[in-house]
Coordinates of C-alpha atoms and ligand atoms in Angstrom, one line a residue:
Chain H
M1 CA 24.1 190.7 88.7
D2 CA 23.7 188.6 91.3
G3 CA 27.3 188.8 93.2
N4 CA 27.6 184.9 91.3
G5 CA 27.9 186.1 87.8
I6 CA 24.9 185.1 86.7
I7 CA 22.9 187.3 84.1
L8 CA 20.1 185.1 83.1
S9 CA 18.4 182.6 85.3
I10 CA 15.7 181.0 84.0
K11 CA 13.9 178.6 86.6
N12 CA 11.1 175.8 85.8
L13 CA 10.2 176.7 82.4
V14 CA 6.8 176.0 80.8
K15 CA 5.7 176.4 77.3
A16 CA 2.0 174.9 76.1
F17 CA 0.7 175.5 72.8
P18 CA -3.1 175.5 72.2
K19 CA -3.9 172.7 70.0
D20 CA -7.3 171.0 68.9
D21 CA -9.0 172.0 72.2
T22 CA -6.1 170.6 74.4
E23 CA -2.7 171.6 74.9
M24 CA 0.6 170.9 73.2
I25 CA 3.3 171.3 75.8
A26 CA 6.4 172.7 74.0
V27 CA 8.6 173.0 76.4
S28 CA 8.7 171.9 80.1
G29 CA 10.7 172.3 83.0
F30 CA 13.4 174.0 81.8
A31 CA 15.8 175.8 83.9
L32 CA 19.2 177.2 83.2
D33 CA 21.5 179.9 84.9
V34 CA 23.7 181.6 82.6
K35 CA 27.3 183.5 83.2
D36 CA 28.0 186.6 82.2
G37 CA 30.1 186.6 79.2
E38 CA 29.4 182.8 78.8
F39 CA 28.9 181.5 75.0
I40 CA 26.1 179.0 75.2
C41 CA 24.7 176.8 72.7
L42 CA 21.4 175.5 72.8
L43 CA 21.6 171.8 70.9
G44 CA 18.8 169.6 69.9
P45 CA 16.5 168.1 66.8
S46 CA 14.5 170.5 65.0
G47 CA 11.1 170.7 66.7
C48 CA 12.5 169.9 70.1
G49 CA 11.6 173.7 71.7
K50 CA 14.9 176.1 70.7
T51 CA 13.4 178.8 69.2
T52 CA 10.4 178.7 71.9
V53 CA 13.0 178.9 74.5
L54 CA 14.9 182.0 72.7
R55 CA 12.0 183.9 71.8
I56 CA 10.3 183.2 75.4
I57 CA 13.9 184.8 76.7
A58 CA 13.6 187.4 74.1
G59 CA 10.1 188.5 75.0
L60 CA 8.5 187.9 71.8
Q61 CA 6.3 184.9 73.4
S62 CA 5.2 184.7 77.1
A63 CA 5.7 181.6 79.2
T64 CA 3.0 179.3 80.3
S65 CA 4.7 179.2 83.3
G66 CA 8.1 179.5 85.2
E67 CA 10.3 182.5 86.3
L68 CA 12.7 184.1 84.0
T69 CA 15.4 187.6 85.4
L70 CA 17.7 189.2 83.3
K71 CA 20.2 190.8 85.8
G72 CA 17.6 190.2 88.6
K73 CA 14.9 191.8 86.7
P74 CA 12.3 189.7 85.6
I75 CA 11.4 189.6 81.7
T76 CA 8.2 190.7 80.6
G77 CA 8.2 191.8 77.0
P78 CA 10.5 192.8 74.2
G79 CA 13.4 194.7 75.3
S80 CA 16.6 196.3 73.5
D81 CA 18.7 194.5 76.9
R82 CA 18.7 191.4 74.5
G83 CA 19.4 191.5 71.0
M84 CA 18.3 188.8 68.7
V85 CA 19.6 187.6 65.4
F86 CA 17.4 185.5 63.2
Q87 CA 18.1 183.0 60.8
E88 CA 16.1 184.3 58.1
F89 CA 17.9 187.6 58.9
G90 CA 15.1 189.5 59.3
L91 CA 16.7 192.7 58.0
F92 CA 14.8 196.0 57.2
P93 CA 14.7 195.5 52.9
W94 CA 13.9 199.5 52.4
R95 CA 16.7 200.8 55.1
S96 CA 20.8 200.7 54.0
V97 CA 23.1 198.3 55.5
K98 CA 24.1 201.5 58.1
K99 CA 19.9 202.5 58.8
N100 CA 19.3 198.6 59.7
V101 CA 22.2 198.6 62.5
E102 CA 21.1 201.9 63.5
F103 CA 17.3 201.3 64.0
G104 CA 17.5 200.2 67.9
L105 CA 19.6 203.6 68.6
E106 CA 16.5 205.9 66.1
V107 CA 14.1 204.0 68.1
Q108 CA 15.6 205.0 71.7
G109 CA 16.1 208.1 70.1
V110 CA 20.2 208.5 70.5
D111 CA 21.1 211.7 68.8
E112 CA 22.7 211.6 65.3
T113 CA 26.9 211.9 66.0
K114 CA 26.4 209.3 68.7
K115 CA 24.3 207.2 66.0
N116 CA 27.1 207.8 63.5
E117 CA 29.9 206.9 65.8
I118 CA 28.4 203.3 67.2
S119 CA 26.6 202.3 63.4
K120 CA 30.4 203.0 62.0
R121 CA 31.9 201.2 65.1
F122 CA 29.5 198.0 64.8
I123 CA 29.7 198.2 60.9
D124 CA 33.6 198.3 61.2
L125 CA 33.4 195.3 63.5
V126 CA 31.6 192.8 61.4
G127 CA 33.8 193.6 58.5
L128 CA 30.9 195.6 56.3
S129 CA 32.5 198.9 56.1
G130 CA 32.1 200.0 52.7
F131 CA 29.0 198.9 52.4
E132 CA 27.3 201.1 54.6
R133 CA 25.1 202.6 51.9
S134 CA 23.7 198.9 50.2
H135 CA 20.7 197.7 50.8
P136 CA 20.1 194.2 51.8
N137 CA 19.1 192.8 48.6
Q138 CA 22.3 193.7 47.1
L139 CA 24.1 191.5 49.7
S140 CA 25.3 188.0 50.0
G141 CA 23.6 185.6 53.1
G142 CA 26.9 186.0 54.8
M143 CA 26.9 189.6 54.4
K144 CA 23.8 190.2 55.5
Q145 CA 23.8 188.1 58.8
R146 CA 27.0 190.4 59.2
V147 CA 24.2 193.2 59.2
G148 CA 21.8 191.3 61.3
I149 CA 24.5 190.9 63.9
A150 CA 25.6 194.3 64.1
R151 CA 22.3 195.7 64.4
A152 CA 21.9 193.5 67.5
L153 CA 24.9 194.8 69.2
A154 CA 24.4 198.5 68.5
S155 CA 21.8 199.2 71.0
N156 CA 24.4 197.4 73.3
P157 CA 22.2 194.4 74.5
E158 CA 23.2 192.7 77.9
I159 CA 22.8 189.3 75.9
L160 CA 23.0 188.2 72.5
L161 CA 19.9 185.6 71.2
M162 CA 20.9 183.5 67.8
D163 CA 18.5 181.6 66.3
E164 CA 20.1 178.9 64.1
P165 CA 22.2 182.7 62.7
F166 CA 24.2 180.3 60.3
G167 CA 21.3 177.8 59.2
A168 CA 21.1 179.6 56.0
L169 CA 24.2 180.0 54.4
D170 CA 26.8 177.7 52.9
A171 CA 29.3 175.1 54.4
Q172 CA 32.0 177.2 53.6
T173 CA 30.4 180.6 54.5
R174 CA 29.2 179.3 57.5
N175 CA 32.7 178.2 59.0
L176 CA 34.0 181.7 58.2
M177 CA 31.0 183.1 60.4
Q178 CA 31.4 181.0 63.1
K179 CA 35.4 182.5 63.2
E180 CA 34.1 185.6 62.9
L181 CA 31.3 185.0 65.6
L182 CA 34.2 183.9 68.2
R183 CA 36.4 187.2 67.3
I184 CA 33.1 189.7 67.7
W185 CA 32.1 187.7 70.9
Q186 CA 36.2 187.9 72.3
E187 CA 36.1 191.8 71.3
T188 CA 32.6 192.8 73.2
K189 CA 32.8 190.2 75.6
K190 CA 29.1 189.7 75.0
T191 CA 26.7 187.1 76.8
V192 CA 25.4 184.5 74.0
I193 CA 22.8 182.2 73.5
F194 CA 23.2 180.4 70.6
V195 CA 20.6 177.9 69.1
T196 CA 21.9 175.1 66.5
H197 CA 20.7 171.7 65.5
S198 CA 24.5 171.1 64.2
V199 CA 26.8 168.9 66.8
D200 CA 29.6 170.3 64.9
E201 CA 28.9 173.9 65.1
A202 CA 28.2 173.4 69.0
V203 CA 31.1 172.7 69.7
F204 CA 33.4 174.6 67.7
L205 CA 31.6 177.5 69.3
A206 CA 30.3 176.7 72.7
D207 CA 31.4 177.5 76.5
R208 CA 28.6 175.0 77.4
I209 CA 26.3 173.0 75.4
V210 CA 23.0 172.3 76.6
V211 CA 21.2 169.3 74.6
M212 CA 17.6 169.3 74.5
T213 CA 15.4 166.6 74.1
G214 CA 11.6 166.9 71.9
R215 CA 8.2 166.1 73.0
P216 CA 8.0 167.9 75.6
G217 CA 11.3 170.3 75.0
K218 CA 13.3 169.9 78.1
I219 CA 17.2 169.6 79.3
K220 CA 18.9 166.2 78.5
E221 CA 22.7 167.4 79.5
I222 CA 24.7 170.3 79.5
Y223 CA 28.2 169.6 78.6
T224 CA 30.9 171.7 79.7
V225 CA 33.3 172.1 76.8
T226 CA 37.1 173.1 78.0
L227 CA 38.8 172.7 74.7
P228 CA 41.0 175.9 73.7
R229 CA 40.1 178.4 71.2
P230 CA 40.7 178.8 68.4
R231 CA 39.7 175.2 68.2
D232 CA 41.0 172.5 66.1
R233 CA 37.7 170.2 64.3
G234 CA 40.7 167.2 63.9
H235 CA 41.7 167.1 67.6
P236 CA 40.9 164.0 69.3
D237 CA 39.4 166.0 72.1
F238 CA 36.9 168.2 69.5
I239 CA 36.4 164.8 67.6
N240 CA 35.4 162.7 71.1
L241 CA 33.2 165.3 72.3
R242 CA 31.6 165.6 69.0
K243 CA 31.3 161.5 69.0
K244 CA 29.8 161.9 72.3
I245 CA 27.0 164.1 71.8
L246 CA 26.0 162.8 68.7
D247 CA 26.0 159.5 69.9
E248 CA 23.3 160.4 72.4
L249 CA 21.3 162.1 70.1
E250 CA 20.7 159.0 68.0
Q251 CA 20.1 157.3 71.2
Q252 CA 17.3 159.5 71.6
R253 CA 16.3 159.3 68.4
Q254 CA 15.9 155.5 68.3
G255 CA 14.4 155.7 72.3
T256 CA 11.4 157.7 70.5
Chain I
M1 CA 28.0 207.9 22.1
S2 CA 26.4 206.6 25.3
S3 CA 23.4 205.6 23.3
L4 CA 25.5 203.6 21.1
L5 CA 26.8 201.8 23.9
D6 CA 23.3 201.0 25.3
M7 CA 22.2 199.9 22.3
R8 CA 25.2 197.2 22.2
V9 CA 24.2 196.0 25.5
I10 CA 20.7 195.8 24.7
H11 CA 21.6 193.5 21.8
K12 CA 23.9 191.9 24.0
R13 CA 21.0 190.9 26.4
Y14 CA 17.9 190.3 24.1
L15 CA 19.3 189.1 20.7
T16 CA 18.1 185.9 21.1
K17 CA 15.7 184.4 18.6
D18 CA 12.6 184.1 20.6
N19 CA 13.4 187.7 21.8
L20 CA 13.9 188.9 18.6
I21 CA 10.8 187.4 17.2
R22 CA 8.6 188.9 20.1
T23 CA 10.5 192.5 19.5
S24 CA 9.3 192.4 15.7
L25 CA 5.9 191.3 16.7
M26 CA 5.2 193.9 18.9
I27 CA 6.8 196.9 16.5
V28 CA 4.2 195.7 13.8
S29 CA 1.5 195.3 16.0
L30 CA 0.2 198.8 15.7
P31 CA 0.9 199.4 11.9
I32 CA -1.1 196.0 11.4
F33 CA -4.2 197.3 13.7
I34 CA -4.0 200.9 12.0
A35 CA -4.3 199.1 8.5
F36 CA -6.9 196.8 9.4
W37 CA -8.9 199.7 10.9
W38 CA -8.5 201.8 7.4
I39 CA -9.5 199.2 5.1
L40 CA -12.5 198.3 7.6
A41 CA -13.4 201.8 7.8
L42 CA -12.8 202.1 3.5
Y43 CA -14.9 199.0 3.3
F44 CA -17.4 200.3 5.2
Q45 CA -17.8 204.2 3.3
G46 CA -17.7 202.0 0.0
Q47 CA -20.9 200.1 1.3
N48 CA -22.3 204.0 2.1
F49 CA -22.0 203.8 6.1
Y50 CA -20.0 206.5 7.2
Y51 CA -19.9 205.4 10.7
L52 CA -16.4 204.2 10.7
P53 CA -13.5 207.4 9.8
T54 CA -10.3 206.2 8.6
P55 CA -7.3 206.9 10.6
L56 CA -6.6 209.5 8.4
E57 CA -9.8 211.4 8.8
V58 CA -9.3 211.3 13.1
W59 CA -5.9 212.5 12.3
D60 CA -7.4 215.4 10.7
A61 CA -10.1 215.8 13.4
L62 CA -7.0 216.4 15.9
V63 CA -5.6 218.7 13.7
Q64 CA -9.1 220.5 13.8
A65 CA -9.6 219.9 17.5
W66 CA -5.8 221.2 18.4
T67 CA -6.8 224.8 17.8
Q68 CA -10.6 224.5 18.3
D69 CA -13.0 221.9 18.7
P70 CA -16.1 222.0 17.2
A71 CA -18.7 220.9 19.8
T72 CA -17.0 222.3 23.1
R73 CA -15.2 225.2 21.1
L74 CA -12.0 224.7 22.9
S75 CA -8.6 223.9 21.7
L76 CA -7.5 220.3 22.5
L77 CA -4.9 221.7 25.3
A78 CA -7.9 223.4 27.1
N79 CA -9.8 220.2 26.9
V80 CA -6.9 217.8 28.4
Y81 CA -6.3 220.6 30.7
A82 CA -9.9 220.4 32.3
S83 CA -9.8 216.7 32.5
L84 CA -6.4 216.7 34.0
V85 CA -7.1 219.1 36.4
R86 CA -10.5 216.5 37.6
F87 CA -8.1 213.5 37.4
L88 CA -5.4 215.2 39.9
L89 CA -7.9 216.6 42.5
G90 CA -10.1 213.4 42.5
F91 CA -7.0 211.1 42.5
L92 CA -5.3 213.1 45.4
L93 CA -8.2 213.2 47.7
A94 CA -8.7 209.3 47.0
L95 CA -4.8 208.8 47.9
G96 CA -4.9 211.5 51.0
L97 CA -7.8 209.4 52.6
A98 CA -7.9 206.0 51.2
A99 CA -4.1 205.6 52.3
P100 CA -4.4 206.6 56.0
L101 CA -7.4 204.8 56.1
G102 CA -5.9 201.8 54.6
L103 CA -3.1 201.8 57.3
L104 CA -5.5 202.1 60.0
L105 CA -8.1 199.4 59.0
G106 CA -5.1 197.2 58.3
Y107 CA -3.6 197.4 61.6
S108 CA -6.5 197.1 63.5
R109 CA -9.1 194.6 63.8
Y110 CA -11.5 196.3 65.3
A111 CA -11.6 199.2 63.4
N112 CA -11.8 196.8 60.4
A113 CA -14.7 195.0 61.8
L114 CA -16.4 198.4 62.0
A115 CA -15.7 199.4 58.6
F116 CA -15.7 196.3 56.8
P117 CA -19.7 195.6 56.0
V118 CA -19.7 199.8 54.8
I119 CA -17.1 199.1 52.4
E120 CA -18.3 195.8 51.1
L121 CA -21.6 197.5 50.5
L122 CA -20.0 200.2 48.6
R123 CA -17.2 198.9 46.6
P124 CA -19.4 196.9 44.0
I125 CA -21.4 200.5 43.2
P126 CA -19.8 201.2 40.1
P127 CA -18.2 205.0 40.0
I128 CA -19.9 205.9 37.3
A129 CA -23.6 205.2 39.3
W130 CA -22.7 207.7 41.3
V131 CA -22.7 210.1 38.9
P132 CA -26.2 211.6 37.8
F133 CA -26.4 211.9 42.3
L134 CA -23.1 213.6 42.1
L135 CA -23.8 216.4 39.5
L136 CA -26.9 217.4 41.4
A137 CA -25.6 216.9 44.8
A138 CA -22.2 218.7 44.3
S139 CA -21.7 220.6 41.0
F140 CA -20.7 220.5 37.6
F141 CA -17.2 220.7 39.0
W142 CA -17.2 218.6 42.0
G143 CA -19.6 216.0 40.4
P144 CA -16.6 214.3 38.1
I145 CA -14.0 214.7 40.5
L146 CA -15.9 213.0 42.9
T147 CA -16.4 210.1 40.6
I148 CA -12.5 209.8 40.0
F149 CA -12.4 210.0 43.9
I150 CA -14.5 207.0 44.0
G151 CA -13.2 204.8 41.3
V152 CA -10.1 205.3 43.0
F153 CA -10.2 205.3 46.3
F154 CA -11.4 201.4 46.6
P155 CA -8.5 200.2 44.5
V156 CA -6.0 202.1 46.7
L157 CA -7.5 201.0 50.0
S158 CA -7.6 197.5 49.5
N159 CA -4.2 197.3 48.6
V160 CA -3.0 199.3 51.6
I161 CA -4.9 197.1 53.6
F162 CA -3.5 193.9 52.2
G163 CA -0.3 195.4 52.3
V164 CA -0.3 196.1 55.6
R165 CA -1.4 192.9 56.7
S166 CA 1.3 191.1 54.2
V167 CA 4.2 192.5 56.6
D168 CA 7.0 189.7 57.1
P169 CA 6.1 188.9 60.9
L170 CA 10.0 188.4 61.5
I171 CA 10.9 192.0 60.9
I172 CA 8.3 193.1 63.3
D173 CA 9.7 190.6 65.8
A174 CA 13.4 192.2 64.9
A175 CA 11.9 196.1 65.2
K176 CA 10.6 195.0 68.8
T177 CA 13.7 192.9 70.0
Q178 CA 15.4 196.2 69.2
G179 CA 13.2 198.1 71.4
A180 CA 10.7 199.5 69.0
N181 CA 7.5 200.5 70.9
R182 CA 4.0 200.0 69.4
W183 CA 3.5 202.9 67.5
Q184 CA 7.0 202.7 66.3
V185 CA 6.6 199.1 64.8
F186 CA 3.9 200.7 62.7
S187 CA 5.7 204.1 61.7
K188 CA 8.9 202.3 60.9
V189 CA 7.8 199.2 59.7
M190 CA 4.6 198.2 58.6
F191 CA 3.9 201.9 57.1
P192 CA 7.2 201.5 55.1
S193 CA 6.4 197.9 53.7
S194 CA 3.2 198.8 52.7
I195 CA 4.0 201.6 50.3
P196 CA 5.0 199.0 47.4
Y197 CA 1.5 197.5 48.2
M198 CA 0.2 201.2 47.7
M199 CA 2.0 202.1 44.7
A200 CA 0.2 199.0 43.1
G201 CA -3.0 200.0 44.2
V202 CA -2.3 203.6 42.8
K203 CA -1.6 202.1 39.5
I204 CA -4.8 200.2 39.2
G205 CA -6.6 203.7 40.4
L206 CA -4.8 205.3 37.7
G207 CA -6.9 203.1 35.0
V208 CA -9.9 203.0 36.8
G209 CA -9.6 206.8 37.4
W210 CA -9.5 207.5 33.5
M211 CA -12.8 205.5 32.9
C212 CA -14.6 207.3 35.7
I213 CA -13.8 210.7 34.3
V214 CA -14.9 210.2 31.1
A215 CA -17.9 208.8 32.1
A216 CA -18.7 211.5 34.5
E217 CA -17.8 214.1 31.7
M218 CA -19.8 212.6 29.2
L219 CA -22.8 213.0 31.3
A220 CA -22.3 216.8 32.1
S221 CA -19.5 219.2 32.7
Q222 CA -18.6 222.4 32.7
G223 CA -15.5 223.7 30.9
G224 CA -14.9 220.5 28.3
G225 CA -12.7 217.6 28.8
V226 CA -12.2 214.7 26.8
G227 CA -15.4 213.5 27.3
A228 CA -17.0 216.4 26.7
I229 CA -15.2 216.1 23.2
I230 CA -16.9 212.9 22.9
V231 CA -20.2 213.6 23.7
G232 CA -20.0 217.0 21.6
G233 CA -18.8 214.7 18.4
Q234 CA -21.9 212.8 18.6
T235 CA -24.3 216.2 18.8
V236 CA -22.8 217.9 16.1
G237 CA -23.0 214.3 14.2
R238 CA -19.0 214.1 13.5
Y239 CA -17.8 210.4 13.8
D240 CA -14.6 211.4 13.3
I241 CA -14.2 213.9 16.6
M242 CA -15.7 211.5 18.6
F243 CA -12.7 208.8 17.6
A244 CA -10.5 211.8 18.2
G245 CA -11.9 211.7 21.7
M246 CA -11.2 208.5 22.3
V247 CA -7.8 208.7 21.1
T248 CA -6.4 211.3 22.9
V249 CA -8.1 209.5 26.4
A250 CA -5.9 206.4 25.1
V251 CA -2.7 208.3 24.6
L252 CA -3.6 210.4 28.1
G253 CA -4.2 206.6 29.8
I254 CA -0.7 205.2 28.4
L255 CA 1.0 208.4 29.6
T256 CA -0.5 208.3 33.1
L257 CA 0.5 204.7 33.8
L258 CA 4.0 205.4 32.6
I259 CA 4.1 208.0 34.7
G260 CA 2.6 206.1 37.6
S261 CA 5.3 202.7 36.5
L262 CA 8.0 205.3 36.7
I263 CA 7.1 206.8 40.2
E264 CA 7.0 203.1 41.4
R265 CA 10.5 202.1 40.2
R266 CA 11.4 205.0 41.4
V267 CA 10.1 204.4 44.8
K268 CA 11.4 201.0 44.7
K269 CA 14.6 201.8 44.0
W270 CA 15.0 204.7 46.4
M271 CA 13.7 201.8 49.3
G272 CA 16.2 199.3 48.4
M273 CA 13.5 196.9 46.9
E274 CA 14.3 196.5 43.6
Ligands
LIG1 N1 3.2 179.5 67.6 C1 3.1 178.1 67.9 N2 2.1 177.3 68.2 C2 2.0 176.5 68.3 N3 2.9 175.4 68.1 C3 3.7 175.7 68.1 C4 4.1 177.2 67.7 N4 5.5 177.6 68.0 C5 6.2 176.4 67.7 N5 5.3 175.6 68.1 C6 5.6 173.9 68.3 O1 6.4 174.0 69.5 C7 7.3 172.9 68.6 C8 8.8 173.2 69.0 O2 8.9 174.4 68.2 P1 10.3 175.0 68.2 O3 10.4 176.0 69.4 O4 10.2 175.7 67.0 O5 11.8 174.0 67.6 P2 12.9 173.9 67.2 O6 13.3 175.6 67.5 O7 13.6 173.2 68.4 O8 13.1 173.4 65.9 C9 7.0 172.4 67.7 O9 6.6 171.3 67.8 C10 6.5 173.4 67.0 O10 5.3 173.2 66.4
LIG2 MG1 14.0 176.6 65.3

């Protein structure tokens, strides 16, 4: 880590996809420094490049140009120092909850006792004790995403990347999972980059909200949210900030 | 007690009018077929055509074949055993080769490009077309086995290739972000997710396998076999024996398919994919 507490640094990120003999610029001039332990929300309309940015941080896609460093080291490919949580869960259907959570440890050759200990800790943390032997198809959406979070945390990543993780859940479960995530974040002190297109979700969760615009995707505005947690959705400050961001997104939409 | 309970559960779940009708129809299906067969056989025999034996005559032939079938001079069980051994050997050989090859061809686009034209050239050749060659080049023992091998090999191969290609890219990404290397992505993600497809190929192979074995045994076989019963019946002019052989094949086919489905369900359940 640089002395200033920056864990992830993104400089002038550009991503172009080939499209009918030419190129489609999906992300352009994206720059962001993320502090250790920070909760960042990437917010923007769908198609604005949020997933692309997150997948490049994860190392699942390469940047066309730009510089990404995690703890000072350039990002060159996927690795267990970045855990990812997917909207559609991405669990291994043939593995039990326990075996899903242990996947990263297994791949790293962690021994049996250590594996048991770590998976138990994170299964407990996400509130799934008693479901160790269940398979994903026996779980509800919310429970599946708890497994996804436990799995991502089990290999002790520096940073947790979450791509609309609650997008496939019903509203009630979604609100519950937001609270659960904040609890887990506070207990593990992980840095989180959380992609969402819900303003409400971003204001509820984030330390900083990075608002993106589309075509090409770039950062429009960064809001620092100072509202104390747990946040009250009915609080005037909450409502004001949400309205402000919504207005900005609306302006953006009419502009295009 | 437990069976009583089962019955109640089944009734509760299935006792809708539509299901009742369908279940009844399925129950009467076979008796109707046998009745038609019987009437047809009696009618032909009344006209002095003796080609079609009645079900009772086939049953009698089966009883006779049970102790010693007049053509092969073997008991029914010995004949079935001879076929089963061939079936199992050819089947396992095909599975053992087609599964790894399918994994390779599904994974590596270069390997696939190399093998694809050859496979597509060989696939359309009916397994039975190989029999004369195999009986000469291999032996009366290996000839039928290799025929089954060819019959089972291709369906398993194409299903495994398809299985590897159908792996959800999301779980591959998930594995990569968990730090899995290329080999681990293959062995821990692609291989297990292709298993259900492999099982589907196996089930197709089970059906094709019996076709091949009977065909091969009818051309030549050593030490009996169900195909030999049928041809033997022909050489001694016993239609009832021929039918007894056919019934035996049908029963064997159904049994292996049932076992195949059972294994498939077990595997799926074990993998949590049920
Ligand atoms: N693999 C790809 N190939 C071509 N275009 C892509 C690819 N992935 C994303 N895009 C395009 O890039 C833009 C941003 O996509 P994405 O990052 O998925 O947006 P978001 O997650 O904000 O909805 C979209 O226009 C999308 O069509
Ligand atoms: Mg997206």
